Coordinates of C-alpha atoms in Angstrom, one line a residue:
X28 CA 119.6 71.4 227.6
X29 CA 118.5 74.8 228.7
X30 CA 114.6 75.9 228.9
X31 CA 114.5 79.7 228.9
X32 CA 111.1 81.0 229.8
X33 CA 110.5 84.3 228.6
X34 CA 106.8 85.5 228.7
X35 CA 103.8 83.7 228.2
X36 CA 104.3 80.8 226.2
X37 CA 107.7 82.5 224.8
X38 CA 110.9 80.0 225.5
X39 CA 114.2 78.9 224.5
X40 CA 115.1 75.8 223.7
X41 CA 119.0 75.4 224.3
X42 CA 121.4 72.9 223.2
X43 CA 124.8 73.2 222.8
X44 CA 124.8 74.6 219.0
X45 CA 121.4 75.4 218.5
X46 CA 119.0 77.9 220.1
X47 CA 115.6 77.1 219.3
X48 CA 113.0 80.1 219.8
X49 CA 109.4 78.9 220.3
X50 CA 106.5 81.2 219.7
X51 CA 107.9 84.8 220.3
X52 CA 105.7 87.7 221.7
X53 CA 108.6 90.0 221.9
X54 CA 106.3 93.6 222.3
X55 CA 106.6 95.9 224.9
X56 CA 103.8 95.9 227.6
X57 CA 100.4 97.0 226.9
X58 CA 101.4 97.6 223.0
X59 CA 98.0 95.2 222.3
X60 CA 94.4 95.6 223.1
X61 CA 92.9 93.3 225.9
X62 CA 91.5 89.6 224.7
X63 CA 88.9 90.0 227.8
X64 CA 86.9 93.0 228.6
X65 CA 83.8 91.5 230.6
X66 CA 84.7 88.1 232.2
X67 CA 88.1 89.5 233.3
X68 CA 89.6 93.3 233.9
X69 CA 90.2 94.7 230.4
X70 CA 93.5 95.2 231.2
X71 CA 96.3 96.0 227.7
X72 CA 98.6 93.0 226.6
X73 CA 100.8 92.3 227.4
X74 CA 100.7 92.4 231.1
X75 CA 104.1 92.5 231.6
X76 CA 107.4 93.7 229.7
X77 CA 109.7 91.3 228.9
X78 CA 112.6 90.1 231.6
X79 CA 115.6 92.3 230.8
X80 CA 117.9 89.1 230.9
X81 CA 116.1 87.6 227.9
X82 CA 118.3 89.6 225.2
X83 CA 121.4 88.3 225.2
X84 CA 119.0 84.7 224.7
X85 CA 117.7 86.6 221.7
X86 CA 120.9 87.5 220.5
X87 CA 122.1 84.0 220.2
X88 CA 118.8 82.9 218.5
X89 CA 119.6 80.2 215.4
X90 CA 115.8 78.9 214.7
X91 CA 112.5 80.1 215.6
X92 CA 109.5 76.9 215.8
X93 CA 106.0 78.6 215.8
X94 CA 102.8 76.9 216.8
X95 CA 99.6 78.7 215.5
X96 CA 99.6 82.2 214.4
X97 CA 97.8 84.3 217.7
X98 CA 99.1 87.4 218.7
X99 CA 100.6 86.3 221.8
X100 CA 102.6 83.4 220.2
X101 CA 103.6 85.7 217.3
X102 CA 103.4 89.7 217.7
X103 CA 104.5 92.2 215.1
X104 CA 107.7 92.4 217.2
X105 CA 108.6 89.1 216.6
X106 CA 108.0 89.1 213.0
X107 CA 110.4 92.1 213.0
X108 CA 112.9 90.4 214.7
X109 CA 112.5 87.0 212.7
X110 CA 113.0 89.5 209.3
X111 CA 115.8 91.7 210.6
X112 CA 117.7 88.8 211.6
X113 CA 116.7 86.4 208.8
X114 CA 115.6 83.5 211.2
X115 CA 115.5 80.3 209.9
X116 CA 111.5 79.6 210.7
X117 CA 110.0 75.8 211.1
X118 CA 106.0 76.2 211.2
X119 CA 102.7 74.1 210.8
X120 CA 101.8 73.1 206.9
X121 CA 99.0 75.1 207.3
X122 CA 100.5 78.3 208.2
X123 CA 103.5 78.7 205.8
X124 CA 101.6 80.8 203.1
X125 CA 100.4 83.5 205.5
X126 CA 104.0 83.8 207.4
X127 CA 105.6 83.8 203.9
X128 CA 103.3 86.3 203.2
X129 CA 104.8 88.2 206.4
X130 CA 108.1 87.5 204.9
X131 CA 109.7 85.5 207.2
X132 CA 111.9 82.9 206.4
X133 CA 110.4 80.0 206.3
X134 CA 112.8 76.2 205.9
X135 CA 110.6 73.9 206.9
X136 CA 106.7 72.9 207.3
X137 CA 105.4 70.3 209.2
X138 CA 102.6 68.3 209.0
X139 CA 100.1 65.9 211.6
X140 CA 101.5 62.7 212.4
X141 CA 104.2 63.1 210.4
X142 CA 107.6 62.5 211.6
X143 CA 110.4 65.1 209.8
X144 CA 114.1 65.4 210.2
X145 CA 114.9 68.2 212.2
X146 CA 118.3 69.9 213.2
X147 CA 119.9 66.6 213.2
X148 CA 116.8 64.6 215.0
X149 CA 113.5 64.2 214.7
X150 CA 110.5 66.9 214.6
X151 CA 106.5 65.3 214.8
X152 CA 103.4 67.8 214.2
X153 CA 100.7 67.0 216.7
X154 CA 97.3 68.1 216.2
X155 CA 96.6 70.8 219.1
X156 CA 92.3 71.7 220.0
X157 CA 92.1 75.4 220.7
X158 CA 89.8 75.1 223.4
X159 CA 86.3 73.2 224.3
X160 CA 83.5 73.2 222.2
X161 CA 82.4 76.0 219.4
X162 CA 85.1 78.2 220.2
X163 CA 88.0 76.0 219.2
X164 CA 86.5 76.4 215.4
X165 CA 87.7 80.3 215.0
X166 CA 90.4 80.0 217.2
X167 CA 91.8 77.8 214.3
X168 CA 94.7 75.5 213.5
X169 CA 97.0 75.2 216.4
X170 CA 100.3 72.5 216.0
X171 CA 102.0 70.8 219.2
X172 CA 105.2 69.1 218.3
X173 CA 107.2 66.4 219.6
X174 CA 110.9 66.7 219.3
X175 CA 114.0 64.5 219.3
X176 CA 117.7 66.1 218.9
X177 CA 120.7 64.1 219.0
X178 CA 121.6 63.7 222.7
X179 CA 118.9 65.5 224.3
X180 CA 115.7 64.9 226.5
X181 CA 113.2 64.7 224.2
X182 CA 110.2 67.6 224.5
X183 CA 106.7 67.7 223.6
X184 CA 105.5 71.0 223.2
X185 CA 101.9 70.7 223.5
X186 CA 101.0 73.9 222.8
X187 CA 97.5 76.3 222.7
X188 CA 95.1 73.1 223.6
X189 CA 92.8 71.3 225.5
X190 CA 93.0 67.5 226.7
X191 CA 92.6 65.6 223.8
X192 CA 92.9 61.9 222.6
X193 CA 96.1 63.3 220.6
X194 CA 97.6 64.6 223.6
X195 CA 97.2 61.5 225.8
X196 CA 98.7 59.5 222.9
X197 CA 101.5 61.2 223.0
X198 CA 102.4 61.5 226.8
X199 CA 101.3 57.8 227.4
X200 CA 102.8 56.3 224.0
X201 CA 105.9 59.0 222.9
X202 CA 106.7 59.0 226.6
X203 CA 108.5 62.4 226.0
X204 CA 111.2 63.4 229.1
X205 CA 109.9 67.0 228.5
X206 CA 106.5 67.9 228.3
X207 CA 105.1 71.9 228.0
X208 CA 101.8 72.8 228.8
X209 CA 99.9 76.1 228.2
X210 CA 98.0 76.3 232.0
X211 CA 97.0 79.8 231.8
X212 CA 93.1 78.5 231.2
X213 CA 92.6 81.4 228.8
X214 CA 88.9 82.4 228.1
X215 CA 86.6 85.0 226.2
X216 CA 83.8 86.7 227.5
X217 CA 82.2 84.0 226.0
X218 CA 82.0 80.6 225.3
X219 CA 83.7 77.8 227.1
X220 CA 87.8 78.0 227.5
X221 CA 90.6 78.1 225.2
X222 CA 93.2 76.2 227.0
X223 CA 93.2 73.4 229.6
X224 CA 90.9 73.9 232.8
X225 CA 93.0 73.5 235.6
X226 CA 91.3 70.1 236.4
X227 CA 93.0 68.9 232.6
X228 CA 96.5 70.4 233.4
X229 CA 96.5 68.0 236.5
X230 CA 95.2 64.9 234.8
X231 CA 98.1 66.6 231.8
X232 CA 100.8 66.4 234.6
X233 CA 100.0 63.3 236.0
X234 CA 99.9 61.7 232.6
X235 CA 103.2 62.6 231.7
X236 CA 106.2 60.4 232.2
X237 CA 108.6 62.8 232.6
X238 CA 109.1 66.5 234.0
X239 CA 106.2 69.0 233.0
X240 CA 107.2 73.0 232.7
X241 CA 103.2 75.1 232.8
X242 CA 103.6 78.2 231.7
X243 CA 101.2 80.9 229.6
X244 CA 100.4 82.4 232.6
X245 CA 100.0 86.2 234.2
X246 CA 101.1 87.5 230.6
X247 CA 97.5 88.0 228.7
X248 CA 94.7 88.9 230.3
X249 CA 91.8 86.5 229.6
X250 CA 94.2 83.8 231.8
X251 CA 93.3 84.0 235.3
X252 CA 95.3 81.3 236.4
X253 CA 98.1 81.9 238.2
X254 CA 101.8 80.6 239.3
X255 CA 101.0 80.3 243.1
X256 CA 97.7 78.9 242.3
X257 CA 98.8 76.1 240.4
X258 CA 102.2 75.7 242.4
X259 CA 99.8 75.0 245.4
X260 CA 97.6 72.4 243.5
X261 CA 100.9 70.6 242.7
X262 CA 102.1 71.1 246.1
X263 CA 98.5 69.6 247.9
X264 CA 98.9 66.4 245.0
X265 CA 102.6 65.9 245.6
X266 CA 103.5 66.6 241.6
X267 CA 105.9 69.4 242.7
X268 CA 108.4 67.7 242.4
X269 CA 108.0 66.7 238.5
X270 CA 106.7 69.9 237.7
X271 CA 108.4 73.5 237.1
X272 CA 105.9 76.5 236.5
X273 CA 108.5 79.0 235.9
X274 CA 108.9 82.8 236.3
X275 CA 109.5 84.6 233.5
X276 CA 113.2 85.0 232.7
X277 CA 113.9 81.8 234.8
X278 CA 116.0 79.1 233.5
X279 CA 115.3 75.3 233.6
X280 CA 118.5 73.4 233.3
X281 CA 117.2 69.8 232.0

């Protein structure tokens, strides 16, 4: 298996016949307004263009798995793409009527709890908490997702959440090889965060049984946490070496 990390929480999943594209923000940089404009520099998203070697990834595309519906997990780019190319698209329950109404191609919904085939395996929706307190109410439904495909490391994509009791079910109980976490610690001008503090994306990576990839990070504006920050945390706690936080445009060969 290949992990391609494009931008923010943007990846590839790679087997050998299928080329999985989870949560595309394919825009150019600075083609959306800030998310922050007080509590960090209202800076345009995204912060960064894509990694010119991401392309011929695209190119190869055969399925695209979205979690929640957010402008950085899903741009008008991306929709654009999805439609030109005709994309099979596997997506929460909950969000099929609005991307249908986008006219993507939707094959396949999933639902919480509920176990699915999937591309030859086994797919699993897993509910996802967009952030602590009040604010995860209008940020929404959000879906994680535990994979299985035939002779691969299995992956838990944990998606746009905090620490929850779902989440620690999964890493202690699922025990996937392959756990993704979103360790940007996103926040609005107000109310509490979005995503993980960094405190929960320790306690996240120490929970996990297997290798952890972080990324959504330095690609939006309202997540001040950043590569050599949390590289340095793992460092000082010795879970470097179980943990990747990519660069965008790296690959992870699993």
């Amino acid at each position: 298996m290949k992990i391609h990390q494009f931008r923010n929480a943007s990846m590839v999943i790679e087997t050998n016949d299928k080329v999985i594209l989870v949560d595309p923000m394919l825009g150019k940089k600075s083609t959306m307004p800030p998310f922050s404009f007080i509590r960090f520099k209202a800076r345009k998203n995204p912060l960064v263009d894509l990694p010119e070697n991401v392309q011929p990834i695209l190119d190869k595309v055969t399925h695209c798995l979205i979690t929640h519906l957010h402008p950085d997990h899903l741009d008008k780019d991306a929709e654009a793409f999805l439609r030109k190319k005709n994309i099979p698209v596997i997506c929460s329950v909950k969000d099929e009527g609005e991307l249908r109404k986008r006219g993507l191609n939707i094959i396949q919904t999933i639902d919480y709890w509920k176990r699915s085939d999937f591309l030859g395996g086994k797919i699993e929706g897993i509910p996802a908490q967009h952030g602590y307190g009040f604010v995860a109410k209008p940020a929404g439904n959000v879906m994680g997702y535990y994979i299985e495909l035939p002779d691969q490391p299995s992956v838990y994509l944990s998606s746009d959440t905090i620490y929850t009791d779902a989440v620690d079910k999964v890493l202690r109980e699922y025990k996937p090889e392959i756990s993704v976490v979103a360790a940007g610690s996103a926040q609005f001008d107000i109310f509490k965060p979005l995503l993980m503090t960094v405190e929960d994306v320790i306690k996240f990576t120490q929970n996990a049984p297997g290798k952890v990839i972080a990324n959504h990070m330095e690609a939006v504006n309202h997540c001040p946490t950043t590569r050599v920050d949390l590289r340095q945390k793992y460092i000082d706690l010795g879970l470097m070496e179980k943990s990747f936080v990519p660069e965008d445009g790296e690959v992870i060969m699993i």
